[in-house]
Amino acid sequence: MTAFGQEWPEPARRAITGLQELVGADEGGRARIALAPGRVNLLGGHTDYNDGYVLPVAVDRRVTCAFAERAEGMLEFVSLDFDDRFIIDPRDLPRYREDDGAFERLAGGRENRWRRYAAGVALEMSAAGLPVPAGLGVIAGDVPLGSGLSSSAALEAAVYLALSNDRATPEAALLCQRAENRWAGVPCGIMDQFASFMAEEGRALFLDCRDLSWHNIDLPAGTAVTVVDSGVRRELAASEYVKRRQEIETALTILRKVAGPLPALRDLTPEVFAEVDDLLPEPLRSRVDHVVGAIARVKEGVTSLALGDTVRFGELMVECHQSLACLYEVSIPELDRIVELALTVEGVFGARLTGAGFGGCSVVFHDNECAEALRQTVTDGFEKNFGRRPPIHHLRSAGGAGVWSVER
Ligand code: ADP
Ligand code: MG
């Protein structure tokens, strides 16, 4: 299956075939195919909710929504991966109100989480005054679920573009973030959606989480990213995440008494922190220490990348990992071991846990040439320690989400 002289990636082929089967060839007409990538964050880590910076790369794993619009009627979504479907009425979509159960009435309960993301996007479009079309959307993806590559944001972005036929914009990313916050009940920051929409191939996206200014920076040629899944479900992540956010709030309250107006930790320079850090009891001092250092490291990392200094960039990744492990205390032995093993491989620049921690993945930034050696070393070493071979994904940087109109 080709369009614009290009092969469609695997999930798009499945979604298009699925749509054709469901709609029937006789109906003819056009379809919109939206593709949105997952992402992996190279630097930063709990920096987003501190108004700091992040540096994600979109990767060549995607969620697709193949959509056939109808002039009127209902809006139906089908998930090929979950073998599930649901229908909503685009003329009668509820508004979001805290805990009023509107979603349950609409898409039927808390099971089938994917429905919440897909319907949530339609609901937020409606709330934003955008038309929500009738039609059939078929969804398929190959972003691994729940392992830190942000399949949920890719799903939201694909659904948004399929329904709206819009361009990828920061406003679209914010809309999808609201869908996830409100309708899926996940208090995520803006990075995942922003990266899925605005990333560019061969580049990393430097995003200021305060004002959403961003620019893309070239990744040095011949570099690649490998993600190793610890296989540990992030069960603690939700409760520990809330705890970290509370600790930061408490630390800010204390710091504001001496350091003056301090909207967020972003505004605390390493120099000022060094003067006031003994006011904070542990673990608050360590938590703030991590955030201040991590924000500074993203800035330095951007300069290193721009200069093609992969060695310094890699060092910053490792420093970031150590800080997440020792000061923020969100690592686990599996993630630490992956980093350790990766760093023994010639051609690896750096490695760190990525995402919120307590499970999920470590990301390795390396010379393309050493991908195979890396796979061997990490899987063998990990197996020795933990008795199983971890899923490992060699990834290429990909462009941001887009939508194409095609003949069915
Ligand atoms: P991640 O880190 O991958 O974003 P989340 O728990 O935030 O993990 O999101 C995973 C959820 O996103 C899945 O449980 C599912 O509801 C939804 N999702 C992701 N990919 C797909 C897909 N291909 N089809 C349907 N739903 C998907
Ligand atoms: Mg997610």
Short mmCIF file of C-alpha atoms and ligand atoms in Angstrom, two decimals:
data_model
loop_
_atom_site.label_atom_id
_atom_site.label_comp_id
_atom_site.label_asym_id
_atom_site.label_seq_id
_atom_site.Cartn_x
_atom_site.Cartn_y
_atom_site.Cartn_z
CA MET A 1 0.00 0.00 0.00
CA THR A 2 1.61 3.27 -1.04
CA ALA A 3 0.80 6.95 -0.94
CA PHE A 4 3.00 9.85 -2.02
CA GLY A 5 5.45 7.25 -3.32
CA GLN A 6 5.90 5.88 0.19
CA GLU A 7 5.04 2.61 1.81
CA TRP A 8 2.64 3.03 4.71
CA PRO A 9 4.09 1.81 8.00
CA GLU A 10 2.68 -1.46 9.33
CA PRO A 11 -0.03 -0.10 11.66
CA ALA A 12 -1.36 2.13 8.87
CA ARG A 13 -1.64 -0.83 6.51
CA ARG A 14 -3.63 -2.72 9.13
CA ALA A 15 -5.90 0.22 9.88
CA ILE A 16 -6.57 0.91 6.19
CA THR A 17 -7.35 -2.75 5.51
CA GLY A 18 -9.57 -2.85 8.59
CA LEU A 19 -11.44 0.23 7.43
CA GLN A 20 -11.93 -1.16 3.94
CA GLU A 21 -13.34 -4.38 5.34
CA LEU A 22 -15.74 -2.61 7.67
CA VAL A 23 -16.97 0.05 5.28
CA GLY A 24 -17.14 -2.21 2.26
CA ALA A 25 -15.57 -1.40 -1.08
CA ASP A 26 -18.95 -0.52 -2.62
CA GLU A 27 -19.30 2.68 -0.60
CA GLY A 28 -16.20 4.13 -2.25
CA GLY A 29 -15.12 7.61 -1.28
CA ARG A 30 -12.16 9.04 0.50
CA ALA A 31 -10.54 8.33 3.82
CA ARG A 32 -8.14 10.19 6.05
CA ILE A 33 -5.15 8.34 7.41
CA ALA A 34 -3.57 9.90 10.48
CA LEU A 35 -0.25 8.68 11.86
CA ALA A 36 1.29 9.79 15.13
CA PRO A 37 4.60 8.66 16.65
CA GLY A 38 5.55 7.65 20.16
CA ARG A 39 8.47 9.41 21.77
CA VAL A 40 11.39 8.90 24.10
CA ASN A 41 12.83 11.61 26.30
CA LEU A 42 16.63 11.94 26.13
CA LEU A 43 17.18 14.48 28.92
CA GLY A 44 15.14 15.99 31.71
CA GLY A 45 13.10 13.86 34.06
CA HIS A 46 10.44 15.25 36.39
CA THR A 47 11.38 18.63 34.94
CA ASP A 48 8.07 19.25 33.13
CA TYR A 49 5.90 20.03 36.14
CA ASN A 50 8.64 22.30 37.47
CA ASP A 51 8.26 24.58 34.45
CA GLY A 52 11.57 23.23 33.14
CA TYR A 53 12.73 21.77 29.85
CA VAL A 54 12.51 18.39 28.18
CA LEU A 55 14.27 16.94 25.14
CA PRO A 56 12.22 14.17 23.52
CA VAL A 57 12.76 12.45 20.19
CA ALA A 58 9.78 11.06 18.26
CA VAL A 59 10.38 7.44 17.26
CA ASP A 60 9.38 5.25 14.34
CA ARG A 61 6.57 3.48 16.19
CA ARG A 62 3.14 4.89 15.51
CA VAL A 63 -0.57 4.79 16.17
CA THR A 64 -2.79 5.14 13.11
CA CYS A 65 -6.41 6.17 12.81
CA ALA A 66 -7.96 5.45 9.40
CA PHE A 67 -11.15 7.47 9.22
CA ALA A 68 -14.07 7.43 6.78
CA GLU A 69 -16.24 10.49 7.33
CA ARG A 70 -20.00 10.33 6.85
CA ALA A 71 -22.31 13.25 6.21
CA GLU A 72 -24.39 12.49 9.28
CA GLY A 73 -25.07 9.91 11.97
CA MET A 74 -22.89 8.45 14.64
CA LEU A 75 -19.16 8.44 15.29
CA GLU A 76 -17.76 4.96 15.72
CA PHE A 77 -14.28 3.87 16.77
CA VAL A 78 -12.83 0.41 16.30
CA SER A 79 -9.60 -0.74 17.95
CA LEU A 80 -7.95 -3.58 16.04
CA ASP A 81 -5.42 -4.14 18.80
CA PHE A 82 -8.06 -4.45 21.53
CA ASP A 83 -10.72 -6.05 19.33
CA ASP A 84 -13.25 -3.58 20.67
CA ARG A 85 -15.54 -0.84 19.36
CA PHE A 86 -17.85 1.87 20.63
CA ILE A 87 -20.18 4.51 19.29
CA ILE A 88 -20.86 8.09 20.34
CA ASP A 89 -23.24 10.69 18.99
CA PRO A 90 -21.24 13.67 17.73
CA ARG A 91 -24.27 15.97 18.08
CA ASP A 92 -24.73 15.14 21.73
CA LEU A 93 -21.36 15.14 23.48
CA PRO A 94 -21.21 15.93 27.18
CA ARG A 95 -19.07 18.71 28.63
CA TYR A 96 -16.41 17.92 31.16
CA ARG A 97 -17.39 18.36 34.77
CA GLU A 98 -15.35 17.00 37.62
CA ASP A 99 -16.63 13.54 38.61
CA ASP A 100 -20.06 13.72 37.06
CA GLY A 101 -19.66 10.37 35.38
CA ALA A 102 -20.44 11.74 31.93
CA PHE A 103 -17.79 9.55 30.42
CA GLU A 104 -19.24 6.37 31.87
CA ARG A 105 -22.64 7.19 30.38
CA LEU A 106 -21.00 7.86 27.09
CA ALA A 107 -18.43 5.15 26.48
CA GLY A 108 -19.38 2.57 29.03
CA GLY A 109 -17.29 2.22 32.13
CA ARG A 110 -13.66 2.28 33.10
CA GLU A 111 -12.66 -0.92 31.35
CA ASN A 112 -11.38 -0.54 27.79
CA ARG A 113 -9.17 2.40 28.59
CA TRP A 114 -8.45 3.08 24.93
CA ARG A 115 -12.03 4.32 24.55
CA ARG A 116 -11.41 7.05 27.06
CA TYR A 117 -8.50 8.43 25.03
CA ALA A 118 -10.31 8.28 21.70
CA ALA A 119 -13.63 9.64 22.97
CA GLY A 120 -11.82 12.18 25.13
CA VAL A 121 -10.30 13.76 22.03
CA ALA A 122 -13.73 14.08 20.37
CA LEU A 123 -15.16 15.57 23.56
CA GLU A 124 -12.38 18.11 23.87
CA MET A 125 -12.76 19.05 20.21
CA SER A 126 -16.42 19.70 20.84
CA ALA A 127 -15.63 21.70 24.00
CA ALA A 128 -13.19 23.80 21.95
CA GLY A 129 -15.91 24.58 19.43
CA LEU A 130 -14.45 22.40 16.68
CA PRO A 131 -16.80 20.33 14.55
CA VAL A 132 -16.81 16.62 15.42
CA PRO A 133 -17.63 14.60 12.31
CA ALA A 134 -19.72 11.47 12.00
CA GLY A 135 -17.98 8.42 10.57
CA LEU A 136 -15.88 5.38 11.32
CA GLY A 137 -12.33 5.45 12.71
CA VAL A 138 -10.20 2.31 12.76
CA ILE A 139 -7.22 2.37 15.10
CA ALA A 140 -4.05 0.26 15.08
CA GLY A 141 -0.61 0.88 16.50
CA ASP A 142 2.86 -0.53 17.10
CA VAL A 143 3.99 1.72 19.93
CA PRO A 144 4.53 -0.69 22.85
CA LEU A 145 1.82 0.00 25.43
CA GLY A 146 2.71 1.29 28.85
CA SER A 147 6.45 0.99 28.52
CA GLY A 148 7.35 4.63 28.38
CA LEU A 149 7.14 5.38 24.66
CA SER A 150 3.85 7.21 25.16
CA SER A 151 1.46 5.18 23.09
CA SER A 152 -1.41 7.10 24.70
CA ALA A 153 -0.30 10.46 23.29
CA ALA A 154 0.23 8.86 19.88
CA LEU A 155 -3.33 7.53 20.03
CA GLU A 156 -4.74 10.93 20.94
CA ALA A 157 -2.79 12.71 18.21
CA ALA A 158 -3.85 10.19 15.56
CA VAL A 159 -7.52 10.46 16.54
CA TYR A 160 -7.38 14.26 16.63
CA LEU A 161 -5.85 14.57 13.16
CA ALA A 162 -8.16 11.94 11.65
CA LEU A 163 -11.26 13.72 12.97
CA SER A 164 -10.15 17.29 12.35
CA ASN A 165 -8.00 17.03 9.22
CA ASP A 166 -6.01 19.80 10.91
CA ARG A 167 -2.28 20.50 10.85
CA ALA A 168 -0.09 19.51 13.77
CA THR A 169 -0.01 22.51 16.13
CA PRO A 170 0.82 23.23 19.77
CA GLU A 171 -2.90 23.97 20.33
CA ALA A 172 -3.73 20.47 19.13
CA ALA A 173 -1.20 19.06 21.61
CA LEU A 174 -2.86 21.00 24.44
CA LEU A 175 -6.28 19.73 23.41
CA CYS A 176 -5.04 16.13 23.49
CA GLN A 177 -3.39 16.70 26.86
CA ARG A 178 -6.75 17.89 28.20
CA ALA A 179 -8.35 14.75 26.79
CA GLU A 180 -5.87 12.59 28.70
CA ASN A 181 -6.07 14.65 31.92
CA ARG A 182 -9.84 14.88 32.03
CA TRP A 183 -11.27 11.85 30.30
CA ALA A 184 -8.59 9.26 30.96
CA GLY A 185 -7.82 10.75 34.38
CA VAL A 186 -4.05 10.78 33.82
CA PRO A 187 -2.38 13.94 35.15
CA CYS A 188 0.29 14.00 32.43
CA GLY A 189 2.33 17.03 31.39
CA ILE A 190 2.45 18.39 27.86
CA MET A 191 5.65 16.71 26.62
CA ASP A 192 4.20 13.53 25.13
CA GLN A 193 1.52 15.16 23.02
CA PHE A 194 3.81 18.01 22.03
CA ALA A 195 6.52 15.63 20.84
CA SER A 196 4.07 13.45 18.95
CA PHE A 197 2.75 16.46 17.05
CA MET A 198 5.74 18.78 16.65
CA ALA A 199 8.84 16.56 16.37
CA GLU A 200 10.89 16.41 13.18
CA GLU A 201 12.79 13.50 11.72
CA GLY A 202 16.49 13.42 12.59
CA ARG A 203 16.05 16.01 15.32
CA ALA A 204 15.35 16.26 19.03
CA LEU A 205 12.69 18.63 20.31
CA PHE A 206 13.80 21.13 22.94
CA LEU A 207 10.64 22.19 24.73
CA ASP A 208 10.24 24.84 27.38
CA CYS A 209 7.37 23.49 29.48
CA ARG A 210 6.65 26.96 30.88
CA ASP A 211 5.73 28.86 27.74
CA LEU A 212 5.76 26.01 25.21
CA SER A 213 8.41 27.70 23.10
CA TRP A 214 10.41 25.05 21.33
CA HIS A 215 12.88 24.34 18.61
CA ASN A 216 14.21 21.23 16.98
CA ILE A 217 17.92 20.43 17.13
CA ASP A 218 19.73 18.17 14.69
CA LEU A 219 20.85 14.86 16.11
CA PRO A 220 24.43 14.16 15.04
CA ALA A 221 24.55 11.91 11.95
CA GLY A 222 25.01 8.20 12.58
CA THR A 223 23.52 8.29 16.06
CA ALA A 224 20.64 6.08 17.18
CA VAL A 225 18.44 5.45 20.16
CA THR A 226 17.71 2.10 21.78
CA VAL A 227 15.07 1.59 24.41
CA VAL A 228 15.28 -1.35 26.78
CA ASP A 229 12.15 -2.29 28.66
CA SER A 230 12.75 -3.35 32.26
CA GLY A 231 9.53 -5.34 32.00
CA VAL A 232 8.59 -3.97 35.41
CA ARG A 233 5.09 -2.50 35.43
CA ARG A 234 5.02 0.95 36.85
CA GLU A 235 2.73 0.06 39.71
CA LEU A 236 4.29 2.44 42.19
CA ALA A 237 4.58 5.18 39.62
CA ALA A 238 1.21 6.81 40.20
CA SER A 239 1.40 7.06 43.99
CA GLU A 240 5.11 7.96 44.06
CA TYR A 241 4.56 10.54 41.33
CA VAL A 242 1.93 12.26 43.46
CA LYS A 243 4.28 12.08 46.45
CA ARG A 244 7.12 13.74 44.50
CA ARG A 245 4.85 16.50 43.36
CA GLN A 246 3.73 17.12 46.93
CA GLU A 247 7.34 17.19 48.11
CA ILE A 248 8.15 19.80 45.48
CA GLU A 249 5.18 21.92 46.58
CA THR A 250 6.28 21.73 50.21
CA ALA A 251 9.85 22.63 49.25
CA LEU A 252 8.61 25.61 47.25
CA THR A 253 6.60 26.89 50.22
CA ILE A 254 9.71 26.79 52.39
CA LEU A 255 11.96 28.30 49.74
CA ARG A 256 9.58 31.15 48.98
CA LYS A 257 10.01 32.44 52.54
CA VAL A 258 13.69 33.11 51.88
CA ALA A 259 14.19 33.24 48.14
CA GLY A 260 11.31 35.60 47.36
CA PRO A 261 8.84 35.07 44.53
CA LEU A 262 9.47 31.62 43.13
CA PRO A 263 6.74 30.56 40.74
CA ALA A 264 8.43 27.20 40.12
CA LEU A 265 11.75 25.41 40.65
CA ARG A 266 12.68 26.54 37.15
CA ASP A 267 13.26 29.97 38.73
CA LEU A 268 15.73 28.65 41.28
CA THR A 269 19.22 28.88 39.80
CA PRO A 270 21.88 26.40 40.95
CA GLU A 271 23.71 29.38 42.54
CA VAL A 272 20.75 30.53 44.65
CA PHE A 273 19.95 26.94 45.56
CA ALA A 274 23.50 26.48 46.89
CA GLU A 275 22.90 29.42 49.26
CA VAL A 276 19.57 28.23 50.65
CA ASP A 277 19.66 24.45 50.37
CA ASP A 278 20.34 23.84 54.08
CA LEU A 279 16.90 25.24 54.88
CA LEU A 280 15.30 22.17 53.37
CA PRO A 281 15.01 18.95 55.38
CA GLU A 282 15.66 15.65 53.62
CA PRO A 283 14.34 14.32 51.34
CA LEU A 284 13.16 17.73 50.12
CA ARG A 285 16.71 19.03 49.67
CA SER A 286 17.62 16.06 47.46
CA ARG A 287 14.43 16.35 45.44
CA VAL A 288 15.05 20.01 44.68
CA ASP A 289 18.71 19.30 43.99
CA HIS A 290 17.67 16.82 41.32
CA VAL A 291 15.21 19.15 39.62
CA VAL A 292 17.56 22.15 39.57
CA GLY A 293 20.38 20.00 38.16
CA ALA A 294 18.16 18.25 35.63
CA ILE A 295 16.86 21.54 34.23
CA ALA A 296 20.41 22.90 33.87
CA ARG A 297 21.46 19.65 32.20
CA VAL A 298 18.83 19.88 29.48
CA LYS A 299 20.08 23.35 28.59
CA GLU A 300 23.67 22.18 28.46
CA GLY A 301 22.63 19.09 26.52
CA VAL A 302 21.06 21.21 23.82
CA THR A 303 24.32 23.10 23.36
CA SER A 304 26.28 19.83 23.28
CA LEU A 305 23.99 18.42 20.60
CA ALA A 306 24.20 21.58 18.54
CA LEU A 307 28.01 21.30 18.66
CA GLY A 308 27.86 17.61 17.77
CA ASP A 309 29.46 16.80 21.14
CA THR A 310 27.94 13.38 21.68
CA VAL A 311 30.43 12.56 24.42
CA ARG A 312 29.36 15.42 26.67
CA PHE A 313 25.73 14.78 25.83
CA GLY A 314 26.14 11.17 26.91
CA GLU A 315 27.77 12.24 30.18
CA LEU A 316 24.80 14.49 30.89
CA MET A 317 22.44 11.56 30.36
CA VAL A 318 24.37 9.46 32.86
CA GLU A 319 24.48 12.31 35.38
CA CYS A 320 20.76 12.66 34.95
CA HIS A 321 20.24 8.97 35.62
CA GLN A 322 22.35 9.09 38.77
CA SER A 323 20.42 12.10 39.97
CA LEU A 324 17.07 10.39 39.30
CA ALA A 325 18.31 7.29 41.12
CA CYS A 326 20.04 8.85 44.14
CA LEU A 327 18.33 12.21 44.67
CA TYR A 328 14.85 11.73 43.25
CA GLU A 329 14.80 8.03 44.14
CA VAL A 330 12.66 6.88 41.25
CA SER A 331 14.92 4.19 39.78
CA ILE A 332 14.83 0.43 40.32
CA PRO A 333 17.65 -2.16 40.08
CA GLU A 334 16.55 -3.28 36.59
CA LEU A 335 16.80 0.23 35.13
CA ASP A 336 20.15 0.84 36.85
CA ARG A 337 21.54 -2.41 35.49
CA ILE A 338 20.50 -1.63 31.93
CA VAL A 339 22.35 1.69 32.16
CA GLU A 340 25.44 0.04 33.65
CA LEU A 341 25.53 -2.66 30.98
CA ALA A 342 24.97 -0.24 28.12
CA LEU A 343 27.85 1.94 29.25
CA THR A 344 30.28 -0.96 28.85
CA VAL A 345 29.60 -1.08 25.11
CA GLU A 346 31.98 0.75 22.78
CA GLY A 347 30.02 3.38 20.85
CA VAL A 348 27.47 4.10 23.56
CA PHE A 349 27.41 7.79 24.49
CA GLY A 350 25.02 7.69 27.40
CA ALA A 351 22.04 5.98 28.99
CA ARG A 352 19.39 6.77 31.56
CA LEU A 353 16.00 5.77 32.79
CA THR A 354 13.30 7.57 30.86
CA GLY A 355 9.80 8.46 31.96
CA ALA A 356 8.62 8.76 35.53
CA GLY A 357 10.55 5.73 36.81
CA PHE A 358 9.61 2.75 39.03
CA GLY A 359 9.61 0.59 35.93
CA GLY A 360 9.33 1.26 32.24
CA CYS A 361 12.43 1.77 30.14
CA SER A 362 16.00 2.94 30.02
CA VAL A 363 17.07 4.77 26.89
CA VAL A 364 20.51 4.43 25.32
CA PHE A 365 21.98 7.00 22.95
CA HIS A 366 24.64 5.48 20.76
CA ASP A 367 26.52 5.19 17.52
CA ASN A 368 24.35 3.36 15.00
CA GLU A 369 27.16 0.88 14.40
CA CYS A 370 27.08 -0.63 17.87
CA ALA A 371 23.36 -1.51 17.93
CA GLU A 372 23.96 -5.26 17.69
CA ALA A 373 26.72 -5.33 20.31
CA LEU A 374 24.46 -3.31 22.58
CA ARG A 375 21.61 -5.75 22.17
CA GLN A 376 23.88 -8.68 23.02
CA THR A 377 25.52 -7.13 26.04
CA VAL A 378 22.36 -5.75 27.57
CA THR A 379 20.16 -8.80 27.04
CA ASP A 380 22.83 -11.28 28.19
CA GLY A 381 23.80 -9.25 31.24
CA PHE A 382 20.21 -8.55 32.20
CA GLU A 383 19.31 -12.21 31.89
CA LYS A 384 22.16 -13.14 34.22
CA ASN A 385 20.84 -10.81 36.89
CA PHE A 386 17.11 -11.11 36.49
CA GLY A 387 16.56 -14.44 34.74
CA ARG A 388 14.75 -13.09 31.69
CA ARG A 389 15.55 -11.26 28.49
CA PRO A 390 14.19 -7.71 28.34
CA PRO A 391 12.31 -6.44 25.28
CA ILE A 392 14.64 -4.12 23.38
CA HIS A 393 13.72 -1.65 20.64
CA HIS A 394 16.20 -0.10 18.24
CA LEU A 395 14.49 3.07 17.15
CA ARG A 396 14.98 5.74 14.55
CA SER A 397 13.95 9.30 15.01
CA ALA A 398 10.69 10.05 13.19
CA GLY A 399 8.74 13.10 12.10
CA GLY A 400 5.69 14.38 13.97
CA ALA A 401 2.08 13.39 13.42
CA GLY A 402 0.32 14.04 10.13
CA VAL A 403 -2.83 13.22 8.20
CA TRP A 404 -3.22 12.18 4.57
CA SER A 405 -6.34 12.08 2.47
CA VAL A 406 -6.57 9.00 0.22
CA GLU A 407 -8.97 7.18 -2.09
CA ARG A 408 -10.29 4.12 -0.35
P1 ADP B 1 2.19 4.79 27.51
O1 ADP B 1 3.41 5.05 28.31
O2 ADP B 1 2.43 3.80 26.42
O3 ADP B 1 1.55 6.05 27.02
P2 ADP B 1 -0.26 4.64 28.98
O4 ADP B 1 -0.74 3.76 30.07
O5 ADP B 1 -0.21 6.11 29.21
O6 ADP B 1 1.17 4.10 28.52
O7 ADP B 1 -1.16 4.41 27.69
C1 ADP B 1 -1.42 3.14 27.22
C2 ADP B 1 -2.87 3.08 26.80
O8 ADP B 1 -3.05 3.82 25.57
C3 ADP B 1 -3.35 1.69 26.47
O9 ADP B 1 -3.80 1.03 27.63
C4 ADP B 1 -4.51 1.99 25.54
O10 ADP B 1 -5.65 2.35 26.27
C5 ADP B 1 -4.02 3.20 24.77
N1 ADP B 1 -3.39 2.78 23.50
C6 ADP B 1 -2.11 2.86 23.15
N2 ADP B 1 -1.88 2.33 21.92
C7 ADP B 1 -3.08 1.91 21.49
C8 ADP B 1 -3.53 1.24 20.30
N3 ADP B 1 -2.68 0.89 19.33
N4 ADP B 1 -4.84 0.99 20.20
C9 ADP B 1 -5.71 1.32 21.17
N5 ADP B 1 -5.34 1.91 22.31
C10 ADP B 1 -4.05 2.20 22.48
MG MG B 2 0.86 7.61 28.28
#
